[in-house]
Amino acid sequence: MNTAPLGSTVKPIALVFASDGGHLFAIGASGQVWKSTTASWFDDFEVTASSLQEFLEQLGRQIANQT
């Protein structure tokens, strides 16, 4: 999730809002939703959706496919 320029000590700020038991999900100022690579907020994050709406749509599809 560190999108700061190389060598910079600035870390982006994001709000962790969910967990699936193995990963954390956070939303940043850009609106992108990030997923942790582990269950810790100290490790890396990767973009999982371009917006909260897209994240919720993905979640809805996953829930619908479980039946």
C-alpha atoms as one frame of an Amber mdcrd trajectory, in Angstrom:
protein
   0.000   0.000   0.000   3.019   2.244   0.133   2.580   4.450  -2.908   5.024
   7.106  -1.717   8.039   7.920  -3.912  11.043   5.644  -3.545  13.110   6.647
  -0.530  10.240   8.586   1.034   9.215   7.915   4.620   5.661   9.168   4.044
   3.078   6.402   4.479  -0.428   6.731   3.024  -3.257   6.870   5.527  -6.108
   4.396   5.197  -9.014   3.253   7.340  -9.217  -0.487   8.051 -12.923  -1.329
   7.863 -13.237  -5.104   7.498 -11.565  -8.478   7.872 -12.273 -11.899   6.449
 -10.285 -13.631   9.193  -7.148 -13.851   7.067  -6.877 -10.392   5.543  -7.691
  -6.813   6.443  -9.503  -4.437   4.087  -8.812  -0.720   4.102 -10.017   2.275
   2.136  -7.722   5.166   1.296  -8.298   8.792   0.408  -8.367   7.822  -3.285
 -11.403   5.615  -2.640  -9.504   2.464  -3.595  -9.999  -0.590  -1.405  -6.836
  -2.361  -0.339  -6.440  -5.957   0.925  -3.604  -6.942   3.248  -1.312  -9.740
   2.119  -1.536 -11.210   5.652  -3.784 -10.764   8.695  -1.573  -7.924   9.949
  -1.678  -4.199   9.250   2.131  -4.169   9.417   2.549  -6.033   6.125   1.876
  -4.999   2.534  -1.500  -4.189   1.052  -2.619  -4.547  -2.568  -5.494  -2.911
  -4.420  -8.515  -5.222  -4.540 -11.142  -2.778  -5.885 -11.081   0.667  -7.438
 -13.933   1.884  -5.206 -16.045   0.885  -2.228 -18.971   0.284  -4.582 -16.891
  -2.148  -6.662 -15.749  -3.908  -3.473 -19.342  -4.321  -2.271 -20.427  -5.602
  -5.703 -17.611  -8.198  -5.612 -18.669  -9.210  -2.109 -22.298  -9.518  -3.203
 -21.307 -11.808  -6.092 -19.226 -13.992  -3.770 -22.149 -14.329  -1.359 -24.592
 -15.121  -4.171 -22.267 -17.835  -5.543 -22.164 -19.678  -2.203 -25.669 -21.092
  -2.571
